[in-house]
Coordinates of C-alpha atoms and ligand atoms in Angstrom, one line a residue:
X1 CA 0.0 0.0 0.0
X2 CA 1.2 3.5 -1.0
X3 CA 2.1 5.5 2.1
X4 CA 1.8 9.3 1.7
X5 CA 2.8 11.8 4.7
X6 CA 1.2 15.2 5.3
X7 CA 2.5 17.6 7.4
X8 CA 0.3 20.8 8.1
X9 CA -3.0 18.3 7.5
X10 CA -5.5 19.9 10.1
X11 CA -4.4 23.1 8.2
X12 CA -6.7 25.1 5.9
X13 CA -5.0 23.5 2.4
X14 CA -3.9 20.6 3.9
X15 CA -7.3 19.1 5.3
X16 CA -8.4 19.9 1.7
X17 CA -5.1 18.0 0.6
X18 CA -5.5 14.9 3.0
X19 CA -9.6 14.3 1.8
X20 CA -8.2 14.4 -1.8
X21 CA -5.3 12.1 -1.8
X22 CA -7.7 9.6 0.3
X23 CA -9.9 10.0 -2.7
X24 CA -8.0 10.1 -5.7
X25 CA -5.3 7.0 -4.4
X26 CA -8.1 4.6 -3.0
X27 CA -5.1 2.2 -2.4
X28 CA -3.1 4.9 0.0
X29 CA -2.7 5.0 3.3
X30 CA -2.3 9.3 4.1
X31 CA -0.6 9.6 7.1
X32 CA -1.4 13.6 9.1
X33 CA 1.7 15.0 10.9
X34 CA 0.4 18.0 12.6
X35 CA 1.6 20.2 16.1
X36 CA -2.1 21.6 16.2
X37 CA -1.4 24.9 17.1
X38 CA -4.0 28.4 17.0
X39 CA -4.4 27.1 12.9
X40 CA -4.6 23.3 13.2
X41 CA -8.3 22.3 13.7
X42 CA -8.9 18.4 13.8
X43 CA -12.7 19.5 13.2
X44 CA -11.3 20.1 9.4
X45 CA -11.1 16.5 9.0
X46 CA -14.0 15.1 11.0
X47 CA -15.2 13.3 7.6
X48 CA -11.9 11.5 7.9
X49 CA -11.6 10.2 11.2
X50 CA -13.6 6.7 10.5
X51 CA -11.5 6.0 7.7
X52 CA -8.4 3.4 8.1
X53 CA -6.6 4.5 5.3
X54 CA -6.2 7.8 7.4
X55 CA -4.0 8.1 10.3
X56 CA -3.1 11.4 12.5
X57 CA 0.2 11.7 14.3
X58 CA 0.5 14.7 17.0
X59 CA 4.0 16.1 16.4
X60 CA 6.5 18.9 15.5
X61 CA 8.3 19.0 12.4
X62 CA 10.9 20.9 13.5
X63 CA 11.8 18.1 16.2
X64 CA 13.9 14.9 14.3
X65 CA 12.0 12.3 16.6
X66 CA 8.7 13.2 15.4
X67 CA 9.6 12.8 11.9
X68 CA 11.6 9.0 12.4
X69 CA 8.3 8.1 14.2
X70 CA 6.2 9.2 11.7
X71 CA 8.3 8.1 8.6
X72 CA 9.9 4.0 10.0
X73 CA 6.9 2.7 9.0
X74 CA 8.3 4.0 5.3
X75 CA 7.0 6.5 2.9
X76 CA 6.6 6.7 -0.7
X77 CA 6.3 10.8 -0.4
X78 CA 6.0 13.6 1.8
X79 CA 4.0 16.8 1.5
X80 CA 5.4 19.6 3.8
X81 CA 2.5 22.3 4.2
X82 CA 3.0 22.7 8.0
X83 CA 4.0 26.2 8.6
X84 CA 3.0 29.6 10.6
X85 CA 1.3 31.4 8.0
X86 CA -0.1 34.8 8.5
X87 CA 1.7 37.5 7.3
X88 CA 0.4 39.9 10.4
X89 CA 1.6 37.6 12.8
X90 CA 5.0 37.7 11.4
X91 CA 5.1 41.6 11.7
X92 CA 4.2 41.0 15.3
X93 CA 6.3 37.7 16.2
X94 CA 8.7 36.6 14.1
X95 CA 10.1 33.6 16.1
X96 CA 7.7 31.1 15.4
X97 CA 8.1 31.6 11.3
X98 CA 12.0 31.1 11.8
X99 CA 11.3 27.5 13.5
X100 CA 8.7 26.3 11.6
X101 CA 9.1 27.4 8.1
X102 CA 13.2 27.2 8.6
X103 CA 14.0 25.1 11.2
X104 CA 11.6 22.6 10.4
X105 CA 11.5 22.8 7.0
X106 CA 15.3 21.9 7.4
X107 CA 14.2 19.1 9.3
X108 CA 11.8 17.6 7.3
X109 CA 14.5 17.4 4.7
X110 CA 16.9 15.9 6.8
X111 CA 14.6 13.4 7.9
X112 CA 13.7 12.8 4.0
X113 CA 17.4 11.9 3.3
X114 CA 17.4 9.9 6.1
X115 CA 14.8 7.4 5.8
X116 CA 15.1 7.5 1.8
X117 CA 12.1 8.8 0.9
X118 CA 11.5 8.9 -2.9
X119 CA 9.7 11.9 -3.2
X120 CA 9.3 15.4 -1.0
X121 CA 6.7 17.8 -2.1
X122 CA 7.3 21.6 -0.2
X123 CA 4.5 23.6 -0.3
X124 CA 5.5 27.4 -1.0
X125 CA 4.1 30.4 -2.4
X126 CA 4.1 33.2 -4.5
X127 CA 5.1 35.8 -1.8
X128 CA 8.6 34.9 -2.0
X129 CA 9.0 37.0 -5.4
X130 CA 8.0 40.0 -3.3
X131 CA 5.4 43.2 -5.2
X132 CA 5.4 42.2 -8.6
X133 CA 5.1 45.9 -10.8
X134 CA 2.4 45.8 -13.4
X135 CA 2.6 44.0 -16.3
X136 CA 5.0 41.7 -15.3
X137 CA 4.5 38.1 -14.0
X138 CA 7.6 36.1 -12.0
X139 CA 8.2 33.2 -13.5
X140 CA 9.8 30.1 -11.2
X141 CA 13.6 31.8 -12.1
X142 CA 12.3 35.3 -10.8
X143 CA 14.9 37.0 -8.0
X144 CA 13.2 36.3 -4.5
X145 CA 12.7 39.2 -3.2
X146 CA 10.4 38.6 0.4
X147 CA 9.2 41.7 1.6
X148 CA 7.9 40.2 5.5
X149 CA 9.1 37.8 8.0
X150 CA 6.5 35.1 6.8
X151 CA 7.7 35.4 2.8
X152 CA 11.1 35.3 4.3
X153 CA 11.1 32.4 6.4
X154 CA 9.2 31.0 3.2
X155 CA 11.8 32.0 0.6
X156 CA 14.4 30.5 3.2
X157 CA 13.0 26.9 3.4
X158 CA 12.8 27.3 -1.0
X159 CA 16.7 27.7 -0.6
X160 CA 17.2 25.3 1.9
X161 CA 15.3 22.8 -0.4
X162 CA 17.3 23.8 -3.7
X163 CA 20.5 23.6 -1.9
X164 CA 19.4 20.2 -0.2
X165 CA 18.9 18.8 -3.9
X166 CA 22.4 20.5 -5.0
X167 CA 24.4 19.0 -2.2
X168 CA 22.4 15.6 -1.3
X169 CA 20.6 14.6 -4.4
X170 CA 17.4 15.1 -2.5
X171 CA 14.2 14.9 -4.5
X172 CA 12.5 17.5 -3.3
X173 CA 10.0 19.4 -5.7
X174 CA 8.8 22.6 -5.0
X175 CA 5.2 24.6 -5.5
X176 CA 4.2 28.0 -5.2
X177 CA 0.9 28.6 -4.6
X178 CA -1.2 31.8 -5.2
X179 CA -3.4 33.2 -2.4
X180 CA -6.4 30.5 -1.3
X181 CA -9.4 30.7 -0.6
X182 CA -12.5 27.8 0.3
X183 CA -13.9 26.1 3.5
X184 CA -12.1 25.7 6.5
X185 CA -9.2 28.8 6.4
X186 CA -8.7 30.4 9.6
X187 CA -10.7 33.8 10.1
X188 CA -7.5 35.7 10.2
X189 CA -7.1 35.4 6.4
X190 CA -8.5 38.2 5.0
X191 CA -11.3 36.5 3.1
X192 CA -12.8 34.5 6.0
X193 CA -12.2 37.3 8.1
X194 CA -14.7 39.5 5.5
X195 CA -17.3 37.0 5.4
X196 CA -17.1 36.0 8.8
X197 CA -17.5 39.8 10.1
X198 CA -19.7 40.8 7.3
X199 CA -22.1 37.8 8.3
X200 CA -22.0 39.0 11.9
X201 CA -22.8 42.5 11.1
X202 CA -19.3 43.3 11.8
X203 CA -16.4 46.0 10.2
X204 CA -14.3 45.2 7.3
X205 CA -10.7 46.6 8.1
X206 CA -10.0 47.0 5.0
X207 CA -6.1 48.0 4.9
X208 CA -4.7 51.2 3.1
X209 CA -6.1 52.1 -0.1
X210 CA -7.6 48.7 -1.0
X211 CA -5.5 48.4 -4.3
X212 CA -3.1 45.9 -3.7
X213 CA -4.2 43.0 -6.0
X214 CA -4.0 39.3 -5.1
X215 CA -4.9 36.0 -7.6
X216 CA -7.1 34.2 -5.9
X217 CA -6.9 30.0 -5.8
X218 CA -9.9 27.9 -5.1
X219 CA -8.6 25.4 -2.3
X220 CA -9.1 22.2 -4.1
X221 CA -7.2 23.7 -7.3
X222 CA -4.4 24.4 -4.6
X223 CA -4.7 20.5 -3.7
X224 CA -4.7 19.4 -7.2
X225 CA -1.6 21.7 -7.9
X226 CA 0.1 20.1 -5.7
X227 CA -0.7 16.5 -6.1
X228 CA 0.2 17.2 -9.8
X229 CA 3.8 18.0 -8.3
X230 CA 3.5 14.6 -6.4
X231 CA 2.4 12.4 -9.8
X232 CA 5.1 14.4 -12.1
X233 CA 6.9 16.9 -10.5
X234 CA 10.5 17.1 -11.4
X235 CA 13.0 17.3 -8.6
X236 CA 14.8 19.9 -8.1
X237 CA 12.0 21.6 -10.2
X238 CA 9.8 24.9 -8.8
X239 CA 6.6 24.9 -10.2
X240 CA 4.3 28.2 -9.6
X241 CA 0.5 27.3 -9.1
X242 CA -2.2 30.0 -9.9
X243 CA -5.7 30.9 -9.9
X244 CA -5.4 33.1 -12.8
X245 CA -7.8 35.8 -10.8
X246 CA -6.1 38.5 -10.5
X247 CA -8.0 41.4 -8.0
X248 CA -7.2 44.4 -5.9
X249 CA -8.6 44.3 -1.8
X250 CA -11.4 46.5 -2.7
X251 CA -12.9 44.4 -5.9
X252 CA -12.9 41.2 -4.0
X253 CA -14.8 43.0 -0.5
X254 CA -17.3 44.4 -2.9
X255 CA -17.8 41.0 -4.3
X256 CA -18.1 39.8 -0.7
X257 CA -20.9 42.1 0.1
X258 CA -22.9 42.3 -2.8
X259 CA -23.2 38.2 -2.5
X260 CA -24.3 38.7 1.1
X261 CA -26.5 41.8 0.7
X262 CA -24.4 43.9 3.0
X263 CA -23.7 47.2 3.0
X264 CA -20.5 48.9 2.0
X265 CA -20.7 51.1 4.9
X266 CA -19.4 47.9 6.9
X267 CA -15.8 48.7 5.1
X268 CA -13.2 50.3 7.0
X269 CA -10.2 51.9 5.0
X270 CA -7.7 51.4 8.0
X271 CA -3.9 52.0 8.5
X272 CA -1.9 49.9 6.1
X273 CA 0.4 46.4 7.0
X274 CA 3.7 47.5 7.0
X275 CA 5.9 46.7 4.3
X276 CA 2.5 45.9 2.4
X277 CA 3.1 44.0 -1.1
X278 CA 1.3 45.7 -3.8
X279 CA 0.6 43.2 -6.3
X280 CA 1.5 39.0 -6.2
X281 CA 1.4 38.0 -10.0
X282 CA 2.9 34.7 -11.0
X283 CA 3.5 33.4 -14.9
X284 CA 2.1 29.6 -14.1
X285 CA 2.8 28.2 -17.9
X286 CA 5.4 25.4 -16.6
X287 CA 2.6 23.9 -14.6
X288 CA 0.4 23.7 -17.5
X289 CA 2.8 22.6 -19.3
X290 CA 4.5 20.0 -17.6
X291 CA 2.6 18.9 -15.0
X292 CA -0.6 19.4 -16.5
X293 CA -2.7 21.6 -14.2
X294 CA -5.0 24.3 -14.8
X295 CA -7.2 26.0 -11.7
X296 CA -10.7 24.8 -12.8
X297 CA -12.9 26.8 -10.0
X298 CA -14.1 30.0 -11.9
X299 CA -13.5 32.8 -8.6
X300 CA -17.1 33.9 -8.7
X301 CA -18.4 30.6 -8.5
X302 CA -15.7 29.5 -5.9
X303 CA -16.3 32.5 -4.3
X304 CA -20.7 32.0 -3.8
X305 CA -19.7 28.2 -2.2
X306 CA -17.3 29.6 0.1
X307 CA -20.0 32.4 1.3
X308 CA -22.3 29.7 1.5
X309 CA -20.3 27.3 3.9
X310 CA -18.9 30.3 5.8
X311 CA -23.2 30.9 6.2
X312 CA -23.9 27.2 6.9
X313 CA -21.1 26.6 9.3
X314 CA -21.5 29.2 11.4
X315 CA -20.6 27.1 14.5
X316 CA -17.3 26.2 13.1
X317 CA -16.1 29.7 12.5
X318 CA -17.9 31.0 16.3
X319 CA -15.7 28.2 18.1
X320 CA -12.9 29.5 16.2
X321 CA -13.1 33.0 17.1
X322 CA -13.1 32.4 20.8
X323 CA -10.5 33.1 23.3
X324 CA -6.4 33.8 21.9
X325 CA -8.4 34.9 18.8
X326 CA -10.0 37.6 20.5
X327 CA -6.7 38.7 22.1
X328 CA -4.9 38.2 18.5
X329 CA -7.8 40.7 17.0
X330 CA -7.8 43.3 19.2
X331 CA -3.7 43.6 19.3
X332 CA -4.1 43.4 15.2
X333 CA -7.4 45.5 14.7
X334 CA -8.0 47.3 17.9
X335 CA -6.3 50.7 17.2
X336 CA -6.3 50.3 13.7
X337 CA -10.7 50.5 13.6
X338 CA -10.3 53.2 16.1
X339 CA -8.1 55.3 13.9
X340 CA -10.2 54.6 11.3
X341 CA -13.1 56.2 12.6
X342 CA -16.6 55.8 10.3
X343 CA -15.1 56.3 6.9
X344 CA -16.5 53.7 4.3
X345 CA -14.8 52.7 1.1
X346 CA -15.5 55.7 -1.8
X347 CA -13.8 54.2 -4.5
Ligands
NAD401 P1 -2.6 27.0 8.1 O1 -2.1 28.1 8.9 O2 -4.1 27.0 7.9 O3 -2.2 25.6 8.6 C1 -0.9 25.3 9.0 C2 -0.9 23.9 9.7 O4 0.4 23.6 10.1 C3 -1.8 23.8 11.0 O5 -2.6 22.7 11.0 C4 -0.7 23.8 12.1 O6 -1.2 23.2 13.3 C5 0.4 23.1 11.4 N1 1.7 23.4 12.0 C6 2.2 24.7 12.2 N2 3.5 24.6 12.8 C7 3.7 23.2 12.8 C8 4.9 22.5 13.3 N3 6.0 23.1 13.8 N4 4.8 21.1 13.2 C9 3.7 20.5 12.7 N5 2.7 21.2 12.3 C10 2.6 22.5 12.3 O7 -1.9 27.1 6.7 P2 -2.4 27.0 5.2 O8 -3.0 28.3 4.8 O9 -3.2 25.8 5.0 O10 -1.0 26.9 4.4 C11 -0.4 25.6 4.2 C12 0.9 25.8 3.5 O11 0.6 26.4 2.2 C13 1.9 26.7 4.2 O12 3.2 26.1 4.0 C14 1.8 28.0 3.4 O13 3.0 28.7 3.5 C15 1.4 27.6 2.0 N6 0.6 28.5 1.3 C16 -0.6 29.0 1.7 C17 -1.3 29.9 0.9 C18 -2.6 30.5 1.4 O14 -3.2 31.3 0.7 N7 -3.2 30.0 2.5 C19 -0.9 30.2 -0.4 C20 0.3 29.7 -0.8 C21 1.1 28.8 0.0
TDX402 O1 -7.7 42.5 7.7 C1 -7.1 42.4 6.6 N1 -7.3 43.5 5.7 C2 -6.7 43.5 4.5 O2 -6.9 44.5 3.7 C3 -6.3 41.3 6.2 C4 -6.0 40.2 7.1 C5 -5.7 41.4 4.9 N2 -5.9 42.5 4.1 C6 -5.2 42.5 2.8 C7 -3.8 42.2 2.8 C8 -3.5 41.5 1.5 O3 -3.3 42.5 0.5 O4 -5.8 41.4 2.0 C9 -4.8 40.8 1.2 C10 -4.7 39.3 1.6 O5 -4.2 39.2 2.9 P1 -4.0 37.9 3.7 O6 -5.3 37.1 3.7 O7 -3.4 38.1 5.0 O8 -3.0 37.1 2.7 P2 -1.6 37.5 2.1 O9 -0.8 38.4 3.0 O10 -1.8 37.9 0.7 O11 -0.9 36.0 2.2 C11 -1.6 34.8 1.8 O12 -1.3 34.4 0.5 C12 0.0 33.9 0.4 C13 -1.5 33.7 2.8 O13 -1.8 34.2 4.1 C14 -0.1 33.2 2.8 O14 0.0 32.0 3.6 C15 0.2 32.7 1.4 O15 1.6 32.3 1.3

C-alpha cells in the first residue's frame, strides 16, 4: 500500500489535501503529521476520522524524533505544508516563522534523506518573489525578493530545499501557490475574516487604499496543484500554481458584500500592514505545461460556495473566534478600527 505523509494536515489546504489524496489514491494509506497549534483544527477533517486509510500523528516538524516516528513505518512521499502562515503575525512575532518554516523545513528534509524517501513535495508560495510591478509576472527563475518575515522564512526553506537537492541529491519538488481561498481557512485570512464579520454584522478593516491585488486559488485547485507536483513533479524543479484571478482588496470585499447583501458602509479603509506587497502576480505556464494543471474553480463561483459554507457553518467559525483569537484581534485590529473612525470605502 502506498504510504503518503502530510504535514500541516488539520491546516486550511492541507485538510483539503489529505480528503483528496484519500480520494484520488483509494489504495493509499495518508498519514497527518500536525503540532495543532492556533491554525490546526482536527474538526477540518472530521469526515476523515472513521477511515483506516487515514492516520493522524500529534508532532512537530521541526523536532527529528517526530519525523523518524512518523516516517519507520516507510513513505513513498512527503507533503510539507506545515507552517506559521499569516503575514500579520509575522510583523508581530517573528520567532515562530523562523522555527517552523526554517528550522523545520530543514528538518523535514533531513529526515527525507534519512529514511530514503523517494519523493518530498514543499509547499511554498508566490510571496517569496515580493510586489510584482504591473505587467510583469515572476516566472519560477524570478529573484526572491520577500518583503515580511512570513515570505522570508518562506523563501528560506525554498533555498534550503534547492540547496538540499544540490548537495544531497534530495528529490524535493517545489510549489508556489497563489493566495487560497474555500472552507475551513482560519478567520484571520483576509477573506474568511470579511465574510465571517460581514455575516456578523461586523467592520471590514480593509487595509490602506484597497489596491493591492491578489490571484485568488480555489482550495481544491491548490490541492490538485500540488498532487500534480507529487504524480510528475521534477525534482529539483519549482513549479508556480495559480488561480489566474487577479483582483485588488477593494474588488474582492465588494464582491463579498454584494453576494451577502451587505452594505458597503461595513468597510473600514484602516492603516496599512507594514511593508505591504502591492501586487502577487505569477507566470504559471510550466505547470500547465508540464505537469498538466489548470485552476478549474471560476473565482465567482468558488467565491458563492465559500460564502455559502462560511453561512452554513457558522458554529465552526464562532468556536474558532473564541479566546487567543480575540486577544490576536484586538492587538491586530484594535487601534487600527479606532483610527479609522466611520469612513466607508468611496472608490
Ligand atoms: P494554516 O495556517 O491553515 O495551517 C498550518 C498547519 O500547520 C496547521 O494545521 C498547524 O497546526 C500546522 N503546523 C504549524 N506549525 C507546525 C509544526 N511546527 N509542526 C507541525 N505542524 C505545524 O496554513 P495554510 O493556509 O493551510 O497553508 C499551508 C501551506 O501552504 C503553508 O506552507 C503556506 O505557507 C502555504 N501557502 C498558503 C497559501 C494560502 O493562501 N493560505 C498560499 C500559498 C502557499
Ligand atoms: O484584515 C485584513 N485586511 C486587508 O486588507 C487582512 C487580514 C488582509 N488584508 C489584505 C492584505 C492583502 O493584500 O488582504 C490581502 C490578503 O491578505 P492575507 O489574507 O493576510 O493574505 P496574504 O498576506 O496575501 O498572504 C496569503 O497568501 C499567500 C497567505 O496568508 C499566505 O500564507 C500565502 O503564502
Amino acid at each position: 500500500m502506498r504510504r503518503l505523509v502530510v504535514t500541516g494536515g488539520c491546516g486550511f489546504i492541507g485538510s483539503h489535501l489529505v480528503r483528496h489524496l484519500l480520494a484520488a489514491h483509494p489504495q493509499a494509506e495518508v498519514v497527518n503529521l500536525d503540532l495543532l497549534t492556533y491554525a490546526g483544527n482536527p474538526e477540518n477533517l472530521a469526515d476523515c476520522a472513521g477511515n483506516p486509510r487515514y492516520k493522524f500523528v500529534r508532532g512537530d516538524v521541526a523536532d527529528p524524533a517526530a519525523l523518524d516516528q512518523t516516517l519507520e513505518g516507510g513513505a513513498d512521499a512527503v507533503l510539507h505544508l506545515a507552517a506559521e502562515s499569516h503575514v500579520d503575525r509575522s510583523i508581530h512575532d517573528p520567532g515562530p516563522f523562523l522555527r517552523t518554516n526554517v528550522l523545520g523545513t530543514e528538518t523535514v528534509l533531513r529526515a527525507v534523506l534519512r529514511h530514503a524517501v523517494p519523493k518530498l513535495v514543499l509547499v511554498s508560495t508566490d510571496e517569496v518573489y515580493g510586489s510584482v510591478p504591473e505587467p510583469a509576472r515572476a516566472a519560477e527563475d524570478a529573484p526572491l525578493r520577500p518583503g515580511n518575515p512570513y515570505s522570508a522564512s518562506k523563501a528560506a526553506g525554498d533555498l534550503l530545499a534547492l540547496a538540499h537537492r544540490n548537495t544531497h541529491g534530495t528529490p524535493v519538488v517545489i510549489t508556489r501557490g497563489s493566495n487560497t481561498y474555500g472552507p475551513f481557512q482560519f478567520p484571520e485570512k483576509v477573506l474568511p475574516l470579511f465574510l465571517t464579520n460581514a455575516e456578523a454584522g461586523q467592520s471590514l478593516p480593509l487595509y490602506g487604499d484597497g489596491g493591492n491585488v491578489r490571484d485568488w486559488m480555489h482550495v481544491e485547485d491548490h490541492a490538485r496543484g500540488i498532487a500534480a507536483a507529487l504524480e510528475r513533479g521534477r525534482p529539483g524543479e519549482v513549479y508556480n500554481i495559480g488561480g489566474g484571478n487577479e483582483r485588488t482588496n477593494l474588488e474582492m470585499t465588494r464582491a463579498i458584500l454584494r453576494l451577502l447583501g451587505k452594505p458597503e458602509s461595513l468597510v473600514r479603509l484602516v492603516p496599512d500592514r507594514p511593508g505591504h506587497d502591492r501586487r502577487y502576480a505569477m507566470d504559471t505556464a510550466k505547470a500547465r505545461r508540464d505537469l498538466g494543471f489548470e485552476p478549474r474553480v471560476p473565482f465567482e463561483k468558488g467565491l458563492e460556495e465559500t460564502a455559502r459554507w462560511y453561512r452554513e457553518n457558522r458554529a465552526w467559525w464562532e468556536r474558532v473566534k473564541t479566546g487567543a483569537y480575540r486577544d490576536y484581534y484586538e492587538k491586530q485590529y484594535g487601534d487600527r478600527l479606532r483610527a479609522a473612525g466611520p469612513t466607508a470605502a468611496r472608490r
